[in-house]
Amino acid sequence: MQPTSLLVAALSLASALVTPALAQDNFPTKSINLVVPFAPGGSTDLVGRVVAEAMSQQLGQQVLVVNQAGAGGVLGATAVADATPDGYTILMGTIATHALSASLYTTPPFDPVADFTPISLLVTVPNVLLVNPDFPANTVEELIAELKSKPEEYAYASSGNGTPLHLSGEVFKSMAGVEMVHVPYQGSGPALVDAISGAVPIIFDNLPSASEHMKGGTLRALAVTTLERSPSFPDLPTMDESGVPGYETNTWNALFAPAGTPPEVIAKLNEAAVAAVKDPAVTARLAEVGAVVVGSTPEELGEYVQAEVQRWAPVIAEAGVKIQ
């Protein structure tokens, strides 16, 4: 090989070794897609848009919300698991995508631990049981009595098959000894529309997406699904207090990148996400809708996901819920 060729080859090799490191140091150099795996208008979409706006300010690049709904969040999560692991496509994950799917599906579409790199647990969110204002029940006890008097006459809405809201309904049916038909939607937004119209008079929803309808009186809240009352609605009882002792479900939102995303990129995304949710104005905005800020490290989120998968597996098995 001629000396000139040797020099070109050496420079090419050096460039190949240096370019990825420079790309990570300069990250991000373009906009980032934040995949929200549910339709617009729901709790995950609401939290996603608040966090995306705040992270854009932290990173100096736009974080764009991309709604990719379907199959209880599985379609959007699968798309991110298959994306290039460069930090420019990330997921607003939920308890549905990263705790329930592993046990709900006969053939799980992805491994919530092996196929993703955790970034940060952002918020925890109570769920809430609501009815249309014309429904003949003002309390959980009255709802149970109505359902028992007319078995299988009523239906309840949720944000989709395999979501924590679907599971909330199935656990309620099992623990209260009642029957209802489940009507799944592609997110809380369209489910709320039908609950407000009365087409499906009962709904389990996340507190953030339901809160404005509770305040406006277009839906009547009967109870939150956590063991503790929500600071945002202190007068609203828990399910445990309302005749279903021991009942507890909730949800959470966390950021994930595809497996193999460089640690330097994950560190920058984590720093921006934590700074975003712990900004006092953002924390207050999320608290208004019932979301409680966490802002964890990637390691803490990884441990949390593994614990959640183990916590929900026996609950799902006992409820007898399975998706083909």
XYZ file of C-alpha atoms in Angstrom, residues 131-139 142-143 145-146 150 154 201 220:
17
model
C -69.883 6.847 36.648
C -72.014 8.967 34.348
C -73.975 11.571 36.391
C -77.259 9.883 35.424
C -76.132 6.487 36.723
C -78.158 5.389 39.808
C -75.235 5.189 42.256
C -73.540 7.838 44.371
C -71.189 5.502 46.252
C -74.629 1.634 45.795
C -72.790 0.682 42.581
C -75.831 -3.185 44.862
C -76.977 -1.983 41.415
C -78.849 -6.474 37.325
C -73.859 -2.896 32.620
C -71.825 4.504 32.020
C -69.137 11.423 39.157
